[in-house]
Amino acid sequence: QVQLVESGGGSVQAGGSLRLSCAASGRTASRYAMGWFRQAPGKEREFVAAINWTGGSTNYADFVKGRFTISRDNAKNTAYLQMNSLIPEDTAVYYCAARMLGSSRYENEYDYWGQGTQVTVSS
């Protein structure tokens, strides 16, 4: 069993930056691949980025490439999403998720989810 808690959301102006954190607890939390997803009002949840358990492989949605960076610190059982050059379209609730096998872009392949953290980008 893995518990996930996101933090770091907030309100920022367009062009600004935020860093989201996802703290994982559980005996083998560091062995899980981690993913970030987001859900904007009135829209379905969508994939943002994912990282395998070693941190050696990452995967991004096209709309965040070059702006967002996913990373992890297994010593702290924490995954991060550094978000730069934010635009209003990035406004959403951001969720982290974990799965035992390799990273994935598909939310139905994740076993554990956090409660989400709100990110609001104003123009």
Short mmCIF file of N, CA and C in Angstrom, two decimals:
data_model
loop_
_atom_site.label_atom_id
_atom_site.label_comp_id
_atom_site.label_asym_id
_atom_site.label_seq_id
_atom_site.Cartn_x
_atom_site.Cartn_y
_atom_site.Cartn_z
N GLN A 1 0.84 -1.18 0.00
CA GLN A 1 0.00 0.00 0.00
C GLN A 1 0.88 1.24 0.00
N VAL A 2 0.52 2.20 -0.83
CA VAL A 2 1.27 3.46 -0.94
C VAL A 2 0.29 4.61 -0.77
N GLN A 3 0.67 5.56 0.05
CA GLN A 3 -0.11 6.78 0.21
C GLN A 3 0.65 7.94 -0.44
N LEU A 4 -0.07 8.77 -1.15
CA LEU A 4 0.54 9.88 -1.88
C LEU A 4 -0.08 11.20 -1.42
N VAL A 5 0.76 12.19 -1.17
CA VAL A 5 0.29 13.51 -0.77
C VAL A 5 0.99 14.56 -1.62
N GLU A 6 0.20 15.30 -2.38
CA GLU A 6 0.75 16.37 -3.21
C GLU A 6 0.80 17.68 -2.43
N SER A 7 1.73 18.52 -2.83
CA SER A 7 1.82 19.87 -2.27
C SER A 7 2.50 20.76 -3.29
N GLY A 8 2.44 22.07 -3.03
CA GLY A 8 3.15 23.01 -3.88
C GLY A 8 2.27 23.76 -4.87
N GLY A 9 1.00 23.42 -4.92
CA GLY A 9 0.11 24.15 -5.81
C GLY A 9 -0.12 25.56 -5.32
N GLY A 10 -0.76 26.36 -6.15
CA GLY A 10 -1.06 27.73 -5.78
C GLY A 10 -1.45 28.54 -6.98
N SER A 11 -1.44 29.85 -6.80
CA SER A 11 -1.79 30.78 -7.86
C SER A 11 -0.55 31.51 -8.33
N VAL A 12 -0.42 31.66 -9.63
CA VAL A 12 0.75 32.31 -10.20
C VAL A 12 0.33 33.02 -11.48
N GLN A 13 1.06 34.05 -11.84
CA GLN A 13 0.79 34.74 -13.10
C GLN A 13 1.43 33.98 -14.26
N ALA A 14 0.89 34.20 -15.41
CA ALA A 14 1.45 33.59 -16.62
C ALA A 14 2.94 33.91 -16.74
N GLY A 15 3.70 32.92 -17.12
CA GLY A 15 5.15 33.07 -17.20
C GLY A 15 5.87 32.66 -15.94
N GLY A 16 5.13 32.46 -14.87
CA GLY A 16 5.72 32.09 -13.60
C GLY A 16 6.01 30.61 -13.50
N SER A 17 6.47 30.22 -12.31
CA SER A 17 6.88 28.83 -12.06
C SER A 17 6.30 28.33 -10.74
N LEU A 18 6.11 27.04 -10.69
CA LEU A 18 5.73 26.34 -9.47
C LEU A 18 6.43 25.00 -9.46
N ARG A 19 6.69 24.49 -8.27
CA ARG A 19 7.20 23.13 -8.14
C ARG A 19 6.26 22.33 -7.27
N LEU A 20 5.69 21.30 -7.86
CA LEU A 20 4.82 20.40 -7.13
C LEU A 20 5.65 19.26 -6.54
N SER A 21 5.23 18.82 -5.37
CA SER A 21 5.87 17.67 -4.73
C SER A 21 4.83 16.60 -4.48
N CYS A 22 5.27 15.37 -4.51
CA CYS A 22 4.41 14.23 -4.21
C CYS A 22 5.17 13.33 -3.25
N ALA A 23 4.76 13.36 -2.01
CA ALA A 23 5.41 12.54 -0.98
C ALA A 23 4.71 11.20 -0.89
N ALA A 24 5.50 10.15 -1.00
CA ALA A 24 4.96 8.79 -0.96
C ALA A 24 5.35 8.12 0.34
N SER A 25 4.43 7.43 0.93
CA SER A 25 4.73 6.66 2.13
C SER A 25 4.36 5.21 1.88
N GLY A 26 5.06 4.33 2.53
CA GLY A 26 4.87 2.91 2.30
C GLY A 26 6.22 2.25 2.20
N ARG A 27 6.26 0.99 2.56
CA ARG A 27 7.54 0.31 2.70
C ARG A 27 8.36 0.29 1.42
N THR A 28 7.70 0.15 0.26
CA THR A 28 8.43 0.05 -1.01
C THR A 28 8.13 1.21 -1.93
N ALA A 29 7.79 2.37 -1.35
CA ALA A 29 7.36 3.51 -2.17
C ALA A 29 8.40 3.89 -3.21
N SER A 30 9.67 3.78 -2.88
CA SER A 30 10.71 4.21 -3.82
C SER A 30 10.80 3.31 -5.04
N ARG A 31 10.16 2.14 -5.01
CA ARG A 31 10.23 1.22 -6.13
C ARG A 31 9.09 1.44 -7.14
N TYR A 32 8.26 2.44 -6.91
CA TYR A 32 7.11 2.68 -7.77
C TYR A 32 7.44 3.73 -8.82
N ALA A 33 6.97 3.50 -10.03
CA ALA A 33 6.99 4.55 -11.04
C ALA A 33 5.94 5.60 -10.64
N MET A 34 6.23 6.86 -10.97
CA MET A 34 5.34 7.95 -10.59
C MET A 34 4.88 8.70 -11.82
N GLY A 35 3.65 9.15 -11.76
CA GLY A 35 3.12 9.95 -12.86
C GLY A 35 2.40 11.17 -12.32
N TRP A 36 2.35 12.19 -13.14
CA TRP A 36 1.55 13.39 -12.85
C TRP A 36 0.46 13.50 -13.92
N PHE A 37 -0.73 13.77 -13.45
CA PHE A 37 -1.87 14.00 -14.33
C PHE A 37 -2.54 15.29 -13.89
N ARG A 38 -3.40 15.83 -14.75
CA ARG A 38 -4.12 17.04 -14.37
C ARG A 38 -5.54 17.00 -14.92
N GLN A 39 -6.41 17.72 -14.24
CA GLN A 39 -7.79 17.80 -14.68
C GLN A 39 -8.26 19.24 -14.55
N ALA A 40 -8.56 19.83 -15.70
CA ALA A 40 -9.08 21.19 -15.75
C ALA A 40 -10.60 21.15 -15.62
N PRO A 41 -11.21 22.24 -15.20
CA PRO A 41 -12.67 22.26 -15.05
C PRO A 41 -13.37 21.89 -16.35
N GLY A 42 -14.30 20.95 -16.26
CA GLY A 42 -15.07 20.54 -17.42
C GLY A 42 -14.34 19.64 -18.39
N LYS A 43 -13.14 19.23 -18.03
CA LYS A 43 -12.35 18.38 -18.93
C LYS A 43 -11.97 17.07 -18.25
N GLU A 44 -11.59 16.10 -19.07
CA GLU A 44 -11.14 14.84 -18.52
C GLU A 44 -9.72 14.96 -17.99
N ARG A 45 -9.39 14.07 -17.08
CA ARG A 45 -8.02 14.06 -16.56
C ARG A 45 -7.07 13.64 -17.67
N GLU A 46 -5.91 14.28 -17.73
CA GLU A 46 -4.96 13.99 -18.80
C GLU A 46 -3.56 13.79 -18.24
N PHE A 47 -2.78 13.04 -18.98
CA PHE A 47 -1.39 12.75 -18.62
C PHE A 47 -0.53 13.99 -18.77
N VAL A 48 0.39 14.17 -17.82
CA VAL A 48 1.33 15.28 -17.89
C VAL A 48 2.77 14.76 -18.03
N ALA A 49 3.19 13.91 -17.10
CA ALA A 49 4.57 13.42 -17.12
C ALA A 49 4.66 12.17 -16.26
N ALA A 50 5.69 11.36 -16.51
CA ALA A 50 5.90 10.16 -15.73
C ALA A 50 7.39 9.88 -15.63
N ILE A 51 7.76 9.14 -14.58
CA ILE A 51 9.17 8.80 -14.35
C ILE A 51 9.22 7.39 -13.78
N ASN A 52 10.21 6.62 -14.22
CA ASN A 52 10.31 5.26 -13.69
C ASN A 52 10.93 5.29 -12.30
N TRP A 53 11.04 4.13 -11.67
CA TRP A 53 11.41 4.15 -10.26
C TRP A 53 12.86 4.54 -10.04
N THR A 54 13.72 4.34 -11.01
CA THR A 54 15.12 4.75 -10.84
C THR A 54 15.33 6.22 -11.16
N GLY A 55 14.38 6.81 -11.87
CA GLY A 55 14.55 8.19 -12.32
C GLY A 55 15.28 8.28 -13.65
N GLY A 56 15.63 7.14 -14.21
CA GLY A 56 16.41 7.15 -15.44
C GLY A 56 15.60 7.29 -16.71
N SER A 57 14.31 7.21 -16.60
CA SER A 57 13.45 7.31 -17.79
C SER A 57 12.27 8.21 -17.48
N THR A 58 12.06 9.19 -18.35
CA THR A 58 10.95 10.12 -18.18
C THR A 58 10.13 10.18 -19.46
N ASN A 59 8.92 10.65 -19.32
CA ASN A 59 7.97 10.69 -20.43
C ASN A 59 7.08 11.91 -20.20
N TYR A 60 6.84 12.68 -21.26
CA TYR A 60 6.07 13.91 -21.13
C TYR A 60 4.97 13.99 -22.17
N ALA A 61 3.90 14.66 -21.80
CA ALA A 61 2.89 15.05 -22.79
C ALA A 61 3.49 16.13 -23.68
N ASP A 62 3.07 16.15 -24.93
CA ASP A 62 3.65 17.12 -25.86
C ASP A 62 3.46 18.56 -25.40
N PHE A 63 2.35 18.83 -24.74
CA PHE A 63 2.04 20.22 -24.41
C PHE A 63 2.89 20.76 -23.26
N VAL A 64 3.68 19.91 -22.59
CA VAL A 64 4.53 20.41 -21.51
C VAL A 64 6.02 20.25 -21.80
N LYS A 65 6.34 19.65 -22.90
CA LYS A 65 7.77 19.44 -23.22
C LYS A 65 8.50 20.77 -23.29
N GLY A 66 9.63 20.81 -22.62
CA GLY A 66 10.44 22.02 -22.59
C GLY A 66 10.03 23.00 -21.51
N ARG A 67 8.87 22.78 -20.88
CA ARG A 67 8.41 23.68 -19.82
C ARG A 67 8.39 22.99 -18.46
N PHE A 68 8.00 21.72 -18.43
CA PHE A 68 7.88 20.98 -17.17
C PHE A 68 8.99 19.93 -17.10
N THR A 69 9.43 19.66 -15.87
CA THR A 69 10.43 18.63 -15.64
C THR A 69 10.00 17.77 -14.46
N ILE A 70 9.96 16.47 -14.69
CA ILE A 70 9.64 15.54 -13.61
C ILE A 70 10.94 14.97 -13.07
N SER A 71 11.00 14.79 -11.76
CA SER A 71 12.19 14.21 -11.13
C SER A 71 11.75 13.50 -9.86
N ARG A 72 12.68 12.82 -9.23
CA ARG A 72 12.37 12.15 -7.98
C ARG A 72 13.60 12.05 -7.11
N ASP A 73 13.37 11.96 -5.82
CA ASP A 73 14.44 11.75 -4.85
C ASP A 73 14.01 10.54 -4.02
N ASN A 74 14.56 9.39 -4.35
CA ASN A 74 14.14 8.17 -3.68
C ASN A 74 14.53 8.14 -2.21
N ALA A 75 15.56 8.87 -1.84
CA ALA A 75 15.94 8.94 -0.43
C ALA A 75 14.85 9.63 0.38
N LYS A 76 14.09 10.49 -0.27
CA LYS A 76 13.00 11.22 0.39
C LYS A 76 11.63 10.67 -0.01
N ASN A 77 11.61 9.64 -0.85
CA ASN A 77 10.34 9.08 -1.33
C ASN A 77 9.44 10.18 -1.89
N THR A 78 10.02 11.06 -2.67
CA THR A 78 9.28 12.21 -3.18
C THR A 78 9.54 12.39 -4.67
N ALA A 79 8.46 12.66 -5.40
CA ALA A 79 8.56 13.01 -6.80
C ALA A 79 8.21 14.49 -6.95
N TYR A 80 8.76 15.09 -7.98
CA TYR A 80 8.57 16.53 -8.19
C TYR A 80 8.12 16.80 -9.61
N LEU A 81 7.42 17.90 -9.77
CA LEU A 81 7.09 18.40 -11.09
C LEU A 81 7.42 19.88 -11.09
N GLN A 82 8.53 20.22 -11.73
CA GLN A 82 8.92 21.62 -11.88
C GLN A 82 8.19 22.17 -13.10
N MET A 83 7.42 23.22 -12.89
CA MET A 83 6.62 23.79 -13.97
C MET A 83 7.07 25.23 -14.21
N ASN A 84 7.61 25.48 -15.39
CA ASN A 84 8.08 26.81 -15.79
C ASN A 84 7.23 27.33 -16.94
N SER A 85 7.34 28.61 -17.18
CA SER A 85 6.62 29.24 -18.30
C SER A 85 5.15 28.86 -18.29
N LEU A 86 4.54 28.97 -17.14
CA LEU A 86 3.14 28.57 -17.01
C LEU A 86 2.23 29.47 -17.81
N ILE A 87 1.19 28.88 -18.35
CA ILE A 87 0.18 29.59 -19.13
C ILE A 87 -1.19 29.32 -18.51
N PRO A 88 -2.16 30.17 -18.79
CA PRO A 88 -3.49 29.96 -18.18
C PRO A 88 -4.08 28.58 -18.46
N GLU A 89 -3.74 28.01 -19.61
CA GLU A 89 -4.25 26.68 -19.96
C GLU A 89 -3.70 25.58 -19.05
N ASP A 90 -2.69 25.90 -18.25
CA ASP A 90 -2.15 24.93 -17.29
C ASP A 90 -2.98 24.88 -16.01
N THR A 91 -3.96 25.76 -15.89
CA THR A 91 -4.81 25.76 -14.71
C THR A 91 -5.57 24.44 -14.60
N ALA A 92 -5.41 23.77 -13.46
CA ALA A 92 -6.03 22.45 -13.26
C ALA A 92 -5.72 21.97 -11.85
N VAL A 93 -6.38 20.89 -11.48
CA VAL A 93 -5.96 20.14 -10.30
C VAL A 93 -4.94 19.11 -10.77
N TYR A 94 -3.80 19.10 -10.14
CA TYR A 94 -2.72 18.19 -10.50
C TYR A 94 -2.66 17.03 -9.52
N TYR A 95 -2.61 15.83 -10.07
CA TYR A 95 -2.60 14.62 -9.27
C TYR A 95 -1.30 13.85 -9.52
N CYS A 96 -0.75 13.26 -8.47
CA CYS A 96 0.32 12.30 -8.68
C CYS A 96 -0.25 10.90 -8.50
N ALA A 97 0.40 9.96 -9.13
CA ALA A 97 -0.05 8.57 -9.11
C ALA A 97 1.16 7.65 -9.10
N ALA A 98 0.96 6.43 -8.63
CA ALA A 98 2.06 5.47 -8.53
C ALA A 98 1.63 4.11 -9.07
N ARG A 99 2.58 3.43 -9.66
CA ARG A 99 2.35 2.06 -10.11
C ARG A 99 3.63 1.28 -9.94
N MET A 100 3.48 -0.04 -9.75
CA MET A 100 4.62 -0.87 -9.42
C MET A 100 5.56 -1.09 -10.60
N LEU A 101 5.03 -1.21 -11.78
CA LEU A 101 5.85 -1.53 -12.94
C LEU A 101 6.38 -0.23 -13.57
N GLY A 102 6.75 -0.27 -14.81
CA GLY A 102 7.33 0.89 -15.45
C GLY A 102 6.34 2.03 -15.58
N SER A 103 6.87 3.20 -15.89
CA SER A 103 6.01 4.38 -16.00
C SER A 103 5.04 4.22 -17.16
N SER A 104 3.95 4.95 -17.10
CA SER A 104 2.90 4.83 -18.10
C SER A 104 2.23 6.18 -18.31
N ARG A 105 1.68 6.36 -19.49
CA ARG A 105 0.90 7.56 -19.82
C ARG A 105 -0.58 7.37 -19.53
N TYR A 106 -0.98 6.18 -19.13
CA TYR A 106 -2.40 5.84 -19.04
C TYR A 106 -2.84 5.76 -17.58
N GLU A 107 -3.83 6.57 -17.23
CA GLU A 107 -4.21 6.67 -15.83
C GLU A 107 -4.78 5.37 -15.29
N ASN A 108 -5.40 4.55 -16.15
CA ASN A 108 -5.98 3.31 -15.64
C ASN A 108 -4.91 2.27 -15.31
N GLU A 109 -3.66 2.57 -15.58
CA GLU A 109 -2.57 1.66 -15.24
C GLU A 109 -1.90 2.01 -13.92
N TYR A 110 -2.39 3.04 -13.26
CA TYR A 110 -1.84 3.43 -11.97
C TYR A 110 -2.69 2.89 -10.84
N ASP A 111 -2.00 2.49 -9.78
CA ASP A 111 -2.67 1.82 -8.68
C ASP A 111 -3.05 2.76 -7.53
N TYR A 112 -2.28 3.81 -7.34
CA TYR A 112 -2.48 4.70 -6.20
C TYR A 112 -2.49 6.14 -6.68
N TRP A 113 -3.34 6.94 -6.01
CA TRP A 113 -3.51 8.33 -6.38
C TRP A 113 -3.50 9.22 -5.16
N GLY A 114 -2.98 10.43 -5.36
CA GLY A 114 -3.09 11.45 -4.33
C GLY A 114 -4.41 12.20 -4.46
N GLN A 115 -4.63 13.15 -3.56
CA GLN A 115 -5.88 13.90 -3.52
C GLN A 115 -5.86 15.08 -4.49
N GLY A 116 -4.71 15.46 -4.96
CA GLY A 116 -4.63 16.55 -5.92
C GLY A 116 -4.27 17.88 -5.27
N THR A 117 -3.66 18.75 -6.08
CA THR A 117 -3.33 20.10 -5.64
C THR A 117 -3.69 21.07 -6.76
N GLN A 118 -4.31 22.17 -6.39
CA GLN A 118 -4.81 23.13 -7.37
C GLN A 118 -3.69 24.04 -7.86
N VAL A 119 -3.61 24.19 -9.16
CA VAL A 119 -2.72 25.16 -9.79
C VAL A 119 -3.57 26.12 -10.60
N THR A 120 -3.43 27.40 -10.34
CA THR A 120 -4.19 28.42 -11.05
C THR A 120 -3.21 29.42 -11.66
N VAL A 121 -3.31 29.60 -12.97
CA VAL A 121 -2.42 30.52 -13.68
C VAL A 121 -3.28 31.63 -14.27
N SER A 122 -2.98 32.85 -13.88
CA SER A 122 -3.75 33.99 -14.35
C SER A 122 -2.98 34.72 -15.45
N SER A 123 -3.75 35.32 -16.35
CA SER A 123 -3.11 36.02 -17.48
C SER A 123 -2.78 37.46 -17.12
#
